[in-house]
Each structure stands twice: as C-alpha cells, then as structure tokens.
Tab-separated table of C-alpha atoms and ligand atoms in Angstrom:
chain	number	residue	atom	x	y	z
A	18	MET	CA	14.511	10.843	-28.382
A	19	ASP	CA	12.872	7.547	-27.448
A	20	GLY	CA	9.391	7.377	-25.940
A	21	ALA	CA	8.447	8.780	-22.582
A	22	ILE	CA	9.203	6.701	-19.492
A	23	PRO	CA	6.206	6.655	-17.118
A	24	ILE	CA	6.495	6.363	-13.343
A	25	THR	CA	4.653	3.032	-13.519
A	26	ARG	CA	2.560	0.882	-15.822
A	27	PRO	CA	0.352	-2.029	-14.725
A	28	LEU	CA	1.088	-5.429	-16.285
A	29	LEU	CA	-2.142	-6.623	-17.919
A	30	GLY	CA	-2.680	-9.029	-20.819
A	31	GLU	CA	-5.172	-11.019	-22.836
A	32	GLU	CA	-5.833	-13.262	-19.835
A	33	GLU	CA	-7.295	-10.344	-17.853
A	34	CYS	CA	-9.372	-9.221	-20.860
A	35	ASP	CA	-10.765	-12.724	-21.406
A	36	ALA	CA	-11.505	-13.148	-17.702
A	37	VAL	CA	-13.571	-9.940	-17.573
A	38	VAL	CA	-15.553	-10.898	-20.664
A	39	GLU	CA	-16.217	-14.333	-19.213
A	40	ALA	CA	-17.421	-12.768	-15.952
A	41	LEU	CA	-19.713	-10.419	-17.872
A	42	ARG	CA	-21.142	-13.262	-19.938
A	43	SER	CA	-21.802	-15.304	-16.788
A	44	GLY	CA	-24.425	-12.778	-15.693
A	45	TRP	CA	-23.092	-12.710	-12.092
A	46	LEU	CA	-21.476	-9.306	-11.724
A	47	THR	CA	-20.735	-8.642	-8.071
A	48	GLN	CA	-19.330	-10.455	-5.017
A	49	GLY	CA	-19.864	-14.002	-6.225
A	50	ASN	CA	-17.666	-17.000	-6.892
A	51	ARG	CA	-14.903	-14.983	-8.518
A	52	VAL	CA	-14.544	-12.769	-5.443
A	53	ALA	CA	-14.430	-15.919	-3.282
A	54	ALA	CA	-11.728	-17.452	-5.522
A	55	PHE	CA	-9.676	-14.240	-5.481
A	56	GLU	CA	-9.942	-14.122	-1.677
A	57	ARG	CA	-8.723	-17.744	-1.444
A	58	ALA	CA	-5.792	-16.999	-3.764
A	59	VAL	CA	-4.672	-13.999	-1.676
A	60	ALA	CA	-5.164	-15.774	1.681
A	61	ASP	CA	-3.141	-18.788	0.525
A	62	TYR	CA	-0.433	-16.588	-0.958
A	63	VAL	CA	0.168	-14.482	2.158
A	64	GLY	CA	-0.427	-17.372	4.574
A	65	ALA	CA	-3.613	-16.109	6.289
A	66	ARG	CA	-6.689	-18.152	7.184
A	67	HIS	CA	-9.056	-15.523	5.786
A	68	ALA	CA	-9.076	-12.803	3.149
A	69	ILE	CA	-12.054	-10.445	2.847
A	70	ALA	CA	-12.310	-8.456	-0.383
A	71	CYS	CA	-13.436	-4.812	-0.263
A	72	SER	CA	-13.948	-2.012	-2.760
A	73	SER	CA	-10.568	-0.400	-1.913
A	74	CYS	CA	-7.825	-0.430	0.690
A	75	THR	CA	-9.348	2.725	2.172
A	76	THR	CA	-12.690	0.993	2.799
A	77	ALA	CA	-10.795	-2.094	4.021
A	78	LEU	CA	-8.983	0.050	6.626
A	79	HIS	CA	-12.244	1.702	7.696
A	80	LEU	CA	-13.936	-1.685	8.072
A	81	ALA	CA	-11.004	-3.201	9.996
A	82	LEU	CA	-10.969	-0.278	12.471
A	83	HIS	CA	-14.763	-0.309	12.839
A	84	ALA	CA	-14.937	-4.088	13.368
A	85	SER	CA	-12.133	-3.804	15.945
A	86	GLY	CA	-14.300	-1.454	17.989
A	87	ILE	CA	-12.206	1.697	17.516
A	88	GLY	CA	-14.385	4.803	17.778
A	89	PRO	CA	-14.902	8.315	19.164
A	90	GLY	CA	-12.535	9.243	21.999
A	91	ASP	CA	-9.927	6.713	20.865
A	92	GLU	CA	-6.471	7.568	19.535
A	93	VAL	CA	-4.662	5.620	16.837
A	94	ILE	CA	-0.938	6.156	16.239
A	95	VAL	CA	-0.072	6.408	12.547
A	96	PRO	CA	2.768	7.801	10.434
A	97	SER	CA	2.092	11.147	8.765
A	98	MET	CA	4.468	10.056	6.009
A	99	SER	CA	1.984	7.912	4.112
A	100	PHE	CA	-0.783	8.274	1.607
A	101	ILE	CA	-3.471	10.360	3.335
A	102	ALA	CA	-5.946	7.437	3.344
A	103	SER	CA	-4.064	5.921	6.315
A	104	ALA	CA	-4.981	8.884	8.539
A	105	ASN	CA	-8.411	9.414	6.979
A	106	SER	CA	-9.527	5.858	7.774
A	107	ILE	CA	-9.046	6.662	11.476
A	108	ARG	CA	-11.203	9.773	11.121
A	109	TYR	CA	-13.995	7.741	9.489
A	110	VAL	CA	-14.605	5.854	12.768
A	111	GLY	CA	-14.543	9.102	14.755
A	112	ALA	CA	-11.148	8.392	16.345
A	113	THR	CA	-8.108	10.706	16.343
A	114	PRO	CA	-5.006	9.976	14.275
A	115	VAL	CA	-1.894	10.743	16.334
A	116	PHE	CA	1.060	11.263	14.012
A	117	ALA	CA	4.437	9.903	15.103
A	118	ASP	CA	7.777	10.289	13.357
A	119	VAL	CA	9.433	7.810	11.012
A	120	GLU	CA	12.885	6.226	10.973
A	121	ALA	CA	15.276	8.385	8.935
A	122	ARG	CA	16.530	5.496	6.807
A	123	THR	CA	13.469	3.296	6.127
A	124	PHE	CA	10.795	6.057	6.044
A	125	ASN	CA	8.638	3.682	8.127
A	126	LEU	CA	7.039	4.489	11.493
A	127	ASP	CA	9.623	4.429	14.300
A	128	PRO	CA	8.617	2.142	17.224
A	129	VAL	CA	10.410	4.469	19.654
A	130	ALA	CA	8.484	7.519	18.405
A	131	ALA	CA	5.263	5.488	18.475
A	132	ALA	CA	5.926	4.465	22.102
A	133	GLU	CA	6.364	8.135	23.056
A	134	ALA	CA	3.010	8.968	21.470
A	135	ILE	CA	1.040	6.491	23.621
A	136	THR	CA	-1.537	8.057	25.973
A	137	PRO	CA	-4.316	6.514	28.100
A	138	ARG	CA	-6.625	6.964	25.061
A	139	THR	CA	-4.423	5.043	22.608
A	140	ARG	CA	-6.187	1.940	21.309
A	141	ALA	CA	-4.221	0.928	18.218
A	142	ILE	CA	-1.157	1.459	16.062
A	143	LEU	CA	-1.724	1.641	12.319
A	144	VAL	CA	1.669	0.745	10.904
A	145	VAL	CA	2.364	1.280	7.184
A	146	HIS	CA	4.712	-0.869	5.089
A	147	GLN	CA	5.645	2.119	3.018
A	148	ILE	CA	6.124	1.580	-0.732
A	149	GLY	CA	6.418	-2.143	-0.006
A	150	LEU	CA	9.247	-2.027	2.555
A	151	PRO	CA	8.123	-3.901	5.696
A	152	ALA	CA	8.124	-1.878	8.916
A	153	ASP	CA	9.793	-3.158	12.100
A	154	LEU	CA	7.031	-5.629	13.017
A	155	ASP	CA	9.027	-7.184	15.887
A	156	GLY	CA	9.232	-3.779	17.515
A	157	PHE	CA	5.531	-3.021	16.990
A	158	ARG	CA	4.294	-6.458	18.078
A	159	SER	CA	6.085	-6.240	21.392
A	160	LEU	CA	5.071	-2.598	21.892
A	161	CYS	CA	1.408	-3.441	21.233
A	162	ALA	CA	1.559	-6.531	23.463
A	163	ARG	CA	3.071	-4.474	26.326
A	164	HIS	CA	0.348	-1.805	26.129
A	165	GLY	CA	-2.627	-3.952	25.080
A	166	LEU	CA	-2.980	-2.193	21.730
A	167	LEU	CA	-4.345	-3.457	18.432
A	168	LEU	CA	-1.755	-3.654	15.638
A	169	LEU	CA	-3.302	-2.941	12.241
A	170	GLU	CA	-1.108	-3.047	9.127
A	171	ASP	CA	-1.658	-0.748	6.148
A	172	ALA	CA	-0.176	-3.122	3.582
A	173	ALA	CA	-1.638	-1.200	0.619
A	174	CYS	CA	1.667	-1.391	-1.244
A	175	ALA	CA	3.095	-4.527	0.345
A	176	ILE	CA	1.714	-7.645	-1.344
A	177	GLY	CA	4.568	-10.149	-1.696
A	178	ALA	CA	6.914	-8.227	0.614
A	179	ALA	CA	8.261	-10.258	3.544
A	180	HIS	CA	9.411	-9.740	7.136
A	181	HIS	CA	11.985	-12.341	8.306
A	182	GLY	CA	10.944	-14.391	5.267
A	183	GLN	CA	7.218	-14.335	6.210
A	184	ARG	CA	4.919	-12.625	3.770
A	185	ILE	CA	3.147	-9.486	5.004
A	186	GLY	CA	-0.478	-10.172	5.935
A	187	GLY	CA	0.052	-13.778	7.063
A	188	GLU	CA	-0.003	-15.372	10.494
A	189	ARG	CA	-0.787	-12.982	13.408
A	190	ALA	CA	-1.567	-10.098	11.054
A	191	LEU	CA	-4.592	-7.884	10.545
A	192	ALA	CA	-3.580	-6.286	7.255
A	193	CYS	CA	-5.202	-4.304	4.433
A	194	PHE	CA	-4.004	-4.446	0.813
A	195	SER	CA	-4.767	-2.243	-2.212
A	196	PHE	CA	-5.236	-3.205	-5.856
A	197	HIS	CA	-5.242	0.335	-7.248
A	198	PRO	CA	-3.312	0.531	-10.565
A	199	ARG	CA	-0.416	2.275	-8.794
A	200	LYS	CA	0.228	-0.859	-6.701
A	201	VAL	CA	2.085	-4.085	-7.593
A	202	ILE	CA	-1.010	-5.890	-8.920
A	203	THR	CA	-4.341	-4.297	-9.745
A	204	THR	CA	-8.082	-4.814	-10.137
A	205	GLY	CA	-8.717	-1.188	-11.165
A	206	GLU	CA	-9.973	-0.415	-7.671
A	207	GLY	CA	-9.985	-2.984	-4.898
A	208	GLY	CA	-8.822	-3.931	-1.429
A	209	MET	CA	-8.399	-6.977	0.805
A	210	ILE	CA	-8.266	-7.584	4.563
A	211	THR	CA	-6.329	-10.624	5.777
A	212	THR	CA	-6.678	-12.139	9.244
A	213	CYS	CA	-6.388	-15.473	11.042
A	214	ASP	CA	-9.200	-14.561	13.499
A	215	ASP	CA	-12.315	-16.583	12.529
A	216	GLY	CA	-14.761	-14.397	14.450
A	217	LEU	CA	-13.383	-11.146	13.104
A	218	ALA	CA	-13.404	-12.520	9.555
A	219	ALA	CA	-17.069	-13.488	9.846
A	220	ARG	CA	-17.963	-10.034	11.166
A	221	LEU	CA	-15.993	-8.284	8.391
A	222	ARG	CA	-17.872	-10.344	5.792
A	223	LEU	CA	-21.200	-9.207	7.218
A	224	LEU	CA	-20.235	-5.563	7.625
A	225	ARG	CA	-18.945	-5.113	4.071
A	226	GLN	CA	-22.392	-6.107	2.768
A	227	HIS	CA	-24.832	-3.932	4.810
A	228	ALA	CA	-24.480	-6.430	7.731
A	229	MET	CA	-26.892	-8.622	5.767
A	230	SER	CA	-27.298	-12.021	7.454
A	231	LEU	CA	-27.424	-14.008	4.176
A	232	SER	CA	-25.036	-13.859	1.253
A	233	ASP	CA	-26.409	-13.584	-2.290
A	234	GLN	CA	-24.664	-16.851	-3.158
A	235	HIS	CA	-26.376	-18.605	-0.256
A	236	ARG	CA	-29.822	-17.371	-1.236
A	237	HIS	CA	-29.240	-18.132	-4.925
A	238	ALA	CA	-28.246	-21.735	-4.108
A	239	SER	CA	-31.242	-22.368	-1.819
A	240	ASP	CA	-34.443	-24.066	-2.978
A	241	LYS	CA	-36.412	-22.327	-0.206
A	242	VAL	CA	-37.368	-18.702	0.157
A	243	LEU	CA	-34.905	-17.117	2.584
A	244	ILE	CA	-35.449	-13.747	4.279
A	245	GLU	CA	-32.326	-11.913	5.399
A	246	GLU	CA	-31.857	-9.826	8.556
A	247	TYR	CA	-29.830	-6.724	9.431
A	248	PRO	CA	-28.667	-6.922	13.042
A	249	GLU	CA	-26.511	-3.755	12.844
A	250	VAL	CA	-25.540	-0.891	10.539
A	251	GLY	CA	-23.194	-2.109	7.805
A	252	PHE	CA	-21.651	-0.720	4.644
A	253	ASN	CA	-21.576	-1.419	0.930
A	254	TYR	CA	-17.866	-2.129	0.450
A	255	ARG	CA	-18.295	-5.015	-1.991
A	256	MET	CA	-15.818	-5.864	-4.732
A	257	THR	CA	-17.340	-6.807	-8.092
A	258	ASP	CA	-16.756	-10.161	-9.780
A	259	LEU	CA	-15.432	-8.222	-12.786
A	260	GLN	CA	-12.630	-6.865	-10.598
A	261	ALA	CA	-12.005	-10.234	-8.952
A	262	ALA	CA	-11.743	-11.871	-12.399
A	263	VAL	CA	-8.825	-9.509	-13.108
A	264	GLY	CA	-7.387	-10.120	-9.655
A	265	ILE	CA	-7.308	-13.900	-10.119
A	266	GLU	CA	-5.196	-13.461	-13.266
A	267	GLN	CA	-3.005	-10.841	-11.583
A	268	MET	CA	-2.215	-13.266	-8.738
A	269	LYS	CA	-0.825	-15.710	-11.321
A	270	ARG	CA	1.564	-12.982	-12.496
A	271	LEU	CA	2.597	-11.788	-9.048
A	272	ASP	CA	5.760	-13.859	-8.544
A	273	GLY	CA	7.026	-12.957	-12.013
A	274	ILE	CA	6.311	-9.267	-11.361
A	275	LEU	CA	8.220	-9.421	-8.072
A	276	VAL	CA	11.273	-11.065	-9.695
A	277	ARG	CA	11.376	-8.323	-12.317
A	278	ARG	CA	10.813	-5.443	-9.867
A	279	ARG	CA	13.559	-6.739	-7.558
A	280	HIS	CA	15.963	-7.241	-10.457
A	281	LEU	CA	15.426	-3.680	-11.700
A	282	ALA	CA	15.597	-2.219	-8.185
A	283	GLU	CA	18.902	-3.934	-7.442
A	284	ARG	CA	20.204	-2.781	-10.807
A	285	TYR	CA	19.223	0.840	-9.970
A	286	THR	CA	21.029	0.547	-6.660
A	287	ARG	CA	24.243	-0.732	-8.318
A	288	ARG	CA	24.161	1.873	-11.084
A	289	LEU	CA	23.295	4.809	-8.802
A	290	ALA	CA	26.193	4.014	-6.469
A	291	GLY	CA	28.441	5.973	-8.835
A	292	ILE	CA	26.402	9.190	-8.582
A	293	PRO	CA	27.334	11.397	-5.619
A	294	GLY	CA	24.414	12.798	-3.623
A	295	ILE	CA	21.829	10.185	-4.639
A	296	GLU	CA	21.197	7.670	-1.880
A	297	PRO	CA	19.503	4.375	-2.799
A	298	PRO	CA	16.789	2.933	-0.525
A	299	PHE	CA	17.945	1.380	2.741
A	300	VAL	CA	16.824	-2.216	3.329
A	301	PRO	CA	17.029	-3.555	6.930
A	302	GLU	CA	18.203	-7.164	7.288
A	303	TYR	CA	14.740	-8.409	8.297
A	304	ALA	CA	13.046	-7.015	5.189
A	305	THR	CA	12.382	-8.343	1.688
A	306	PRO	CA	10.780	-5.386	-0.113
A	307	ASN	CA	8.570	-5.746	-3.193
A	308	TYR	CA	9.714	-2.351	-4.562
A	309	GLN	CA	6.200	-1.084	-5.225
A	310	SER	CA	8.166	2.143	-5.681
A	311	TYR	CA	11.878	2.873	-5.809
A	312	ALA	CA	12.669	5.923	-3.656
A	313	VAL	CA	16.014	7.718	-3.611
A	314	ARG	CA	17.049	10.431	-1.231
A	315	LEU	CA	18.969	13.525	-2.314
A	316	ALA	CA	21.859	14.361	0.005
A	317	ASP	CA	22.145	17.913	1.384
A	318	GLY	CA	24.798	18.994	-1.135
A	319	PHE	CA	22.980	17.781	-4.259
A	320	PRO	CA	23.276	20.493	-6.956
A	321	LEU	CA	19.547	20.612	-7.795
A	322	SER	CA	16.526	20.896	-5.541
A	323	ARG	CA	14.216	17.885	-5.577
A	324	ASN	CA	11.578	19.719	-7.622
A	325	ASP	CA	14.142	21.070	-10.101
A	326	LEU	CA	15.477	17.547	-10.565
A	327	MET	CA	11.957	16.289	-11.302
A	328	GLU	CA	11.587	19.099	-13.856
A	329	PHE	CA	14.976	18.210	-15.371
A	330	LEU	CA	13.921	14.565	-15.757
A	331	LEU	CA	10.528	15.473	-17.175
A	332	ARG	CA	12.191	17.509	-19.936
A	333	ARG	CA	13.984	14.287	-20.890
A	334	GLY	CA	10.728	12.361	-21.027
A	335	ILE	CA	11.146	10.734	-17.618
A	336	ALA	CA	8.326	10.874	-15.076
A	337	ALA	CA	9.526	10.997	-11.463
A	338	ARG	CA	7.312	11.698	-8.457
A	339	ARG	CA	7.908	13.432	-5.153
A	340	GLY	CA	8.615	11.055	-2.299
A	341	ILE	CA	5.921	9.862	0.067
A	342	MET	CA	3.637	12.721	1.128
A	343	THR	CA	3.171	14.003	4.668
A	344	SER	CA	-0.382	14.127	5.998
A	345	HIS	CA	0.175	16.527	8.932
A	346	ARG	CA	1.105	19.384	6.569
A	347	GLU	CA	-2.083	19.013	4.503
A	348	LEU	CA	-4.938	21.404	5.249
A	349	ALA	CA	-7.070	18.489	6.474
A	350	TYR	CA	-4.651	17.933	9.404
A	351	GLN	CA	-2.769	21.224	9.854
A	352	HIS	CA	-5.004	22.141	12.790
A	353	GLN	CA	-3.201	19.497	14.853
A	354	GLY	CA	-0.081	21.688	14.739
A	355	ARG	CA	2.328	18.709	14.721
A	356	ARG	CA	6.024	19.103	13.918
A	357	LEU	CA	7.749	15.950	12.691
A	358	PRO	CA	11.318	16.869	11.730
A	359	ILE	CA	12.474	13.487	10.421
A	360	THR	CA	9.292	12.973	8.432
A	361	GLU	CA	9.481	16.451	6.903
A	362	ARG	CA	13.118	16.075	5.832
A	363	ALA	CA	12.625	12.552	4.472
A	364	SER	CA	9.594	13.588	2.459
A	365	ASP	CA	11.160	16.793	1.094
A	366	GLN	CA	14.431	15.158	0.041
A	367	SER	CA	13.124	12.015	-1.614
A	368	LEU	CA	11.803	11.169	-5.018
A	369	LEU	CA	10.430	8.075	-6.717
A	370	LEU	CA	12.056	6.840	-9.947
A	371	PRO	CA	10.210	4.972	-12.722
A	372	LEU	CA	9.906	1.232	-12.073
A	373	TYR	CA	7.515	-1.272	-13.665
A	374	PRO	CA	7.854	-4.895	-14.753
A	375	THR	CA	7.954	-4.145	-18.498
A	376	MET	CA	10.639	-1.478	-18.078
A	377	THR	CA	13.651	-2.386	-20.227
A	378	GLU	CA	17.253	-2.115	-19.082
A	379	ALA	CA	17.747	0.445	-21.871
A	380	GLU	CA	14.955	2.586	-20.394
A	381	GLN	CA	16.490	2.246	-16.967
A	382	ASP	CA	19.886	3.264	-18.370
A	383	ARG	CA	18.259	6.425	-19.750
A	384	VAL	CA	17.042	7.311	-16.242
A	385	VAL	CA	20.490	6.693	-14.756
A	386	ALA	CA	22.179	8.713	-17.522
A	387	ALA	CA	19.789	11.624	-16.924
A	388	LEU	CA	20.565	11.545	-13.200
A	389	GLU	CA	24.302	11.552	-13.980
A	390	GLU	CA	23.787	14.547	-16.250
A	391	SER	CA	21.767	16.399	-13.652
A	392	HIS	CA	24.957	17.278	-11.791
A	393	ALA	CA	25.952	19.657	-14.574
A	394	ALA	CA	22.387	20.909	-14.928
A	395	ARG	CA	22.664	23.955	-12.693
A	396	ARG	CA	24.769	25.682	-15.356
A	397	VAL	CA	22.803	24.285	-18.334
A	398	ALA	CA	19.353	25.103	-16.932
B	404	PLP	C1	-2.635	3.429	-2.015
B	404	PLP	C2	-2.630	3.487	-0.572
B	404	PLP	C3	-3.827	3.469	0.170
B	404	PLP	C4	-5.189	3.562	-0.471
B	404	PLP	O1	-5.497	2.468	-1.282
B	404	PLP	P1	-6.866	2.524	-2.136
B	404	PLP	O2	-7.026	1.113	-2.603
B	404	PLP	O3	-6.624	3.476	-3.261
B	404	PLP	O4	-7.950	2.960	-1.247
B	404	PLP	C5	-3.753	3.454	1.550
B	404	PLP	N1	-2.568	3.457	2.179
B	404	PLP	C6	-1.401	3.486	1.508
B	404	PLP	C7	-0.118	3.464	2.267
B	404	PLP	C8	-1.393	3.523	0.116
B	404	PLP	O5	-0.227	3.579	-0.535
C-alpha cells in the first residue's frame, strides 16, 4: 500500500529555513523588527489597523480579555464545542465561561442560544470561527450592540476566511489568531490579536511585555540612557523573531495554500456526495471558509460508529480525527453540569478527514475509496 496519509502537514520550505538562519545570525532573537514586519503583514492582509503578536492564540485571548477589563464576577458566553483554550482563557481572568449551544449545521455558536444565556453579569461573547468557517457575525454584532457586550472573536483557525467577502479579523473586529502547526499557516507556536482600536492596541503592546514603558527596539535605537517604568502588572507573551521570520514567509504562501485547500475541500464534497450517510460541511451563503479542517457528519443510519470508522481508516493508513471536542464534558468543566444536546450530537457524529496543501488528488481518492468501502465493513471487520 502507498504511504500513510496524515491528518495535516504544514507547508514549509527552504525560504522558512533561510529566514530562521538569517534571524539567528542577526543576533536579535526576540520581538524585534521581524515581529513588527510580521504584524504589519497580518494587519494589512486581514484589513485591521493593528496586529499585536503573542506567544500563542491562548495567550492572545487571555490578553484581549484582560485588556478589555473582563474579570472576577463577569460572565462570558462561549461555545463548548471548541478547543478547550477558548473556555480556559476566560478562566484565566477570573471570569466564568457560560456555555451556549451551537447551530446544528455550521457547528458554530448559535446567536439565539447565546441570547438566551445572557444574564445581568454577562460582559462579552467569545465567538469561535470553528475550523475556519465564519460564525454568524451579523447576528452577534447586533446582539452585542443591543446588550452592550464586547464581541471577541476566537479566530485561531480562521486566517483568510471571510464573512460577506470581508476577511475575519478586519474592520470592527477584536480577533485572535493561532499559528500552531495544526492551523493554516504556522510559526511553530504563535498568536496574533487584530484590532482597529488605537488605544487598545497600545495597551496590548505594553501588557504582552511586562507592561514595560519602553520597547527594546526603542532603547536600542536611542543614544541616551533610558530607564523604563512598569505602571501595572503585565505578562511575558512575546513572540520571538525566529518565529516571526517563519511567519513572514508563511504569509507569502497563504493565498496559494487557501486556493489548494478550497480546491481539495470542494473536490471532497463532490466525491462524497455519492456515499450515503456521510454529510459534507454546510457553508452558509455569507461565509467563505478556509477549510482549516474538513469535517463530515455521519448520519444516524451510518453502518459504523464514528470511532469504528476512524479505526477502519487507520488500518488503511489514513489518519482521521474526532470532530471538534466539547469542553463542558471535560473534567475541568463538568462541575457546571451543563447539557447541550446539539453540541453533544454534533461533536459525537463528526470526524475530520485529512486535508493539507500538498495532498495529492490520488491521496484524496484513497480516502474517498476507503469511505466507500466502509459501508461493507461491518461484515468484514
Ligand atoms: C488552536 C486553537 C486555539 C489555541 O491556539 P494556540 O495557538 O495553540 O494557543 C484556541 N482556540 C481554537 C478554536 C483553536 O482551534
């Protein structure tokens, strides 16, 4: 049989290798000119005035909540059906994550369910553009405007995805992106906050570096001795210049990666249409997904359970993954005692298929053929 098909594989080349070596040789290793250039590239790409690099999307979310003044006694509405970092970031500031249900077809937070979860303590909604499919931002913007709530976007997976043709993280947004290797582009570890609010951007820049009043670049460029100050308690959430060097090269590849991911995703959807019981992802008319992941849903009558199907694929050298996790069923959040029927069904019935820019059509055909075969698997297995 041919080689194994992984769930994903980052697209990296000689350019990234050379850029890291050049950064190392420069002697400036952390949060310098390369971080600034990477921030500019991301801000310009998404259409935001500011981009603030952080060490991860998780630290970016923490910083964005902290700088927005969310704290103990506050509630933040968030989907349970997300990577657990979405909920955890709310805990870091001492606030309470309030889980609301998702839409059955998009797996994104449902504005109606979010509205029902609002209490006098609610301060913000943390909406997630899950696996790169934009959530219903029109619905959330008007809901937040009506109730005076902050709208924060967990755009960890969503770079290059668009809502009504506008890229996620642009105008009006306060959004956090991830550059973990599982995402569309990577810096190893890394995150970015985008905003058009000048004051907030300035505060985020201070807070990510111990709230230090002077930047290293500023002090380095000065011909006078400068003494910095620390007006409040900050954090060390810096990105290194080694990571940013990779990020700058990754940004040059982004459009090409998106073309390839969309081509393969649409091809999956066409090919899977012939297999009963496997539902392709639903895309609302307002959304242009980036297909950070390709999730299918198994219909009730599908002959194999989701986990047995994953096992069946693995025996054929194909790595699938369970669908998006639920946070409220993890031990860290079980004490809340939430029941979220749509979330639980969506999570239990879905799985992610391999998708990466260097995937060949022949590899994709092997995945489709294995899924076709899986119908007869109950007897074989
Ligand atoms: C990956 C992911 C994160 C965490 O990103 P890191 O950069 O690894 O901290 C947060 N939220 C969602 C929805 C994610 O998919």
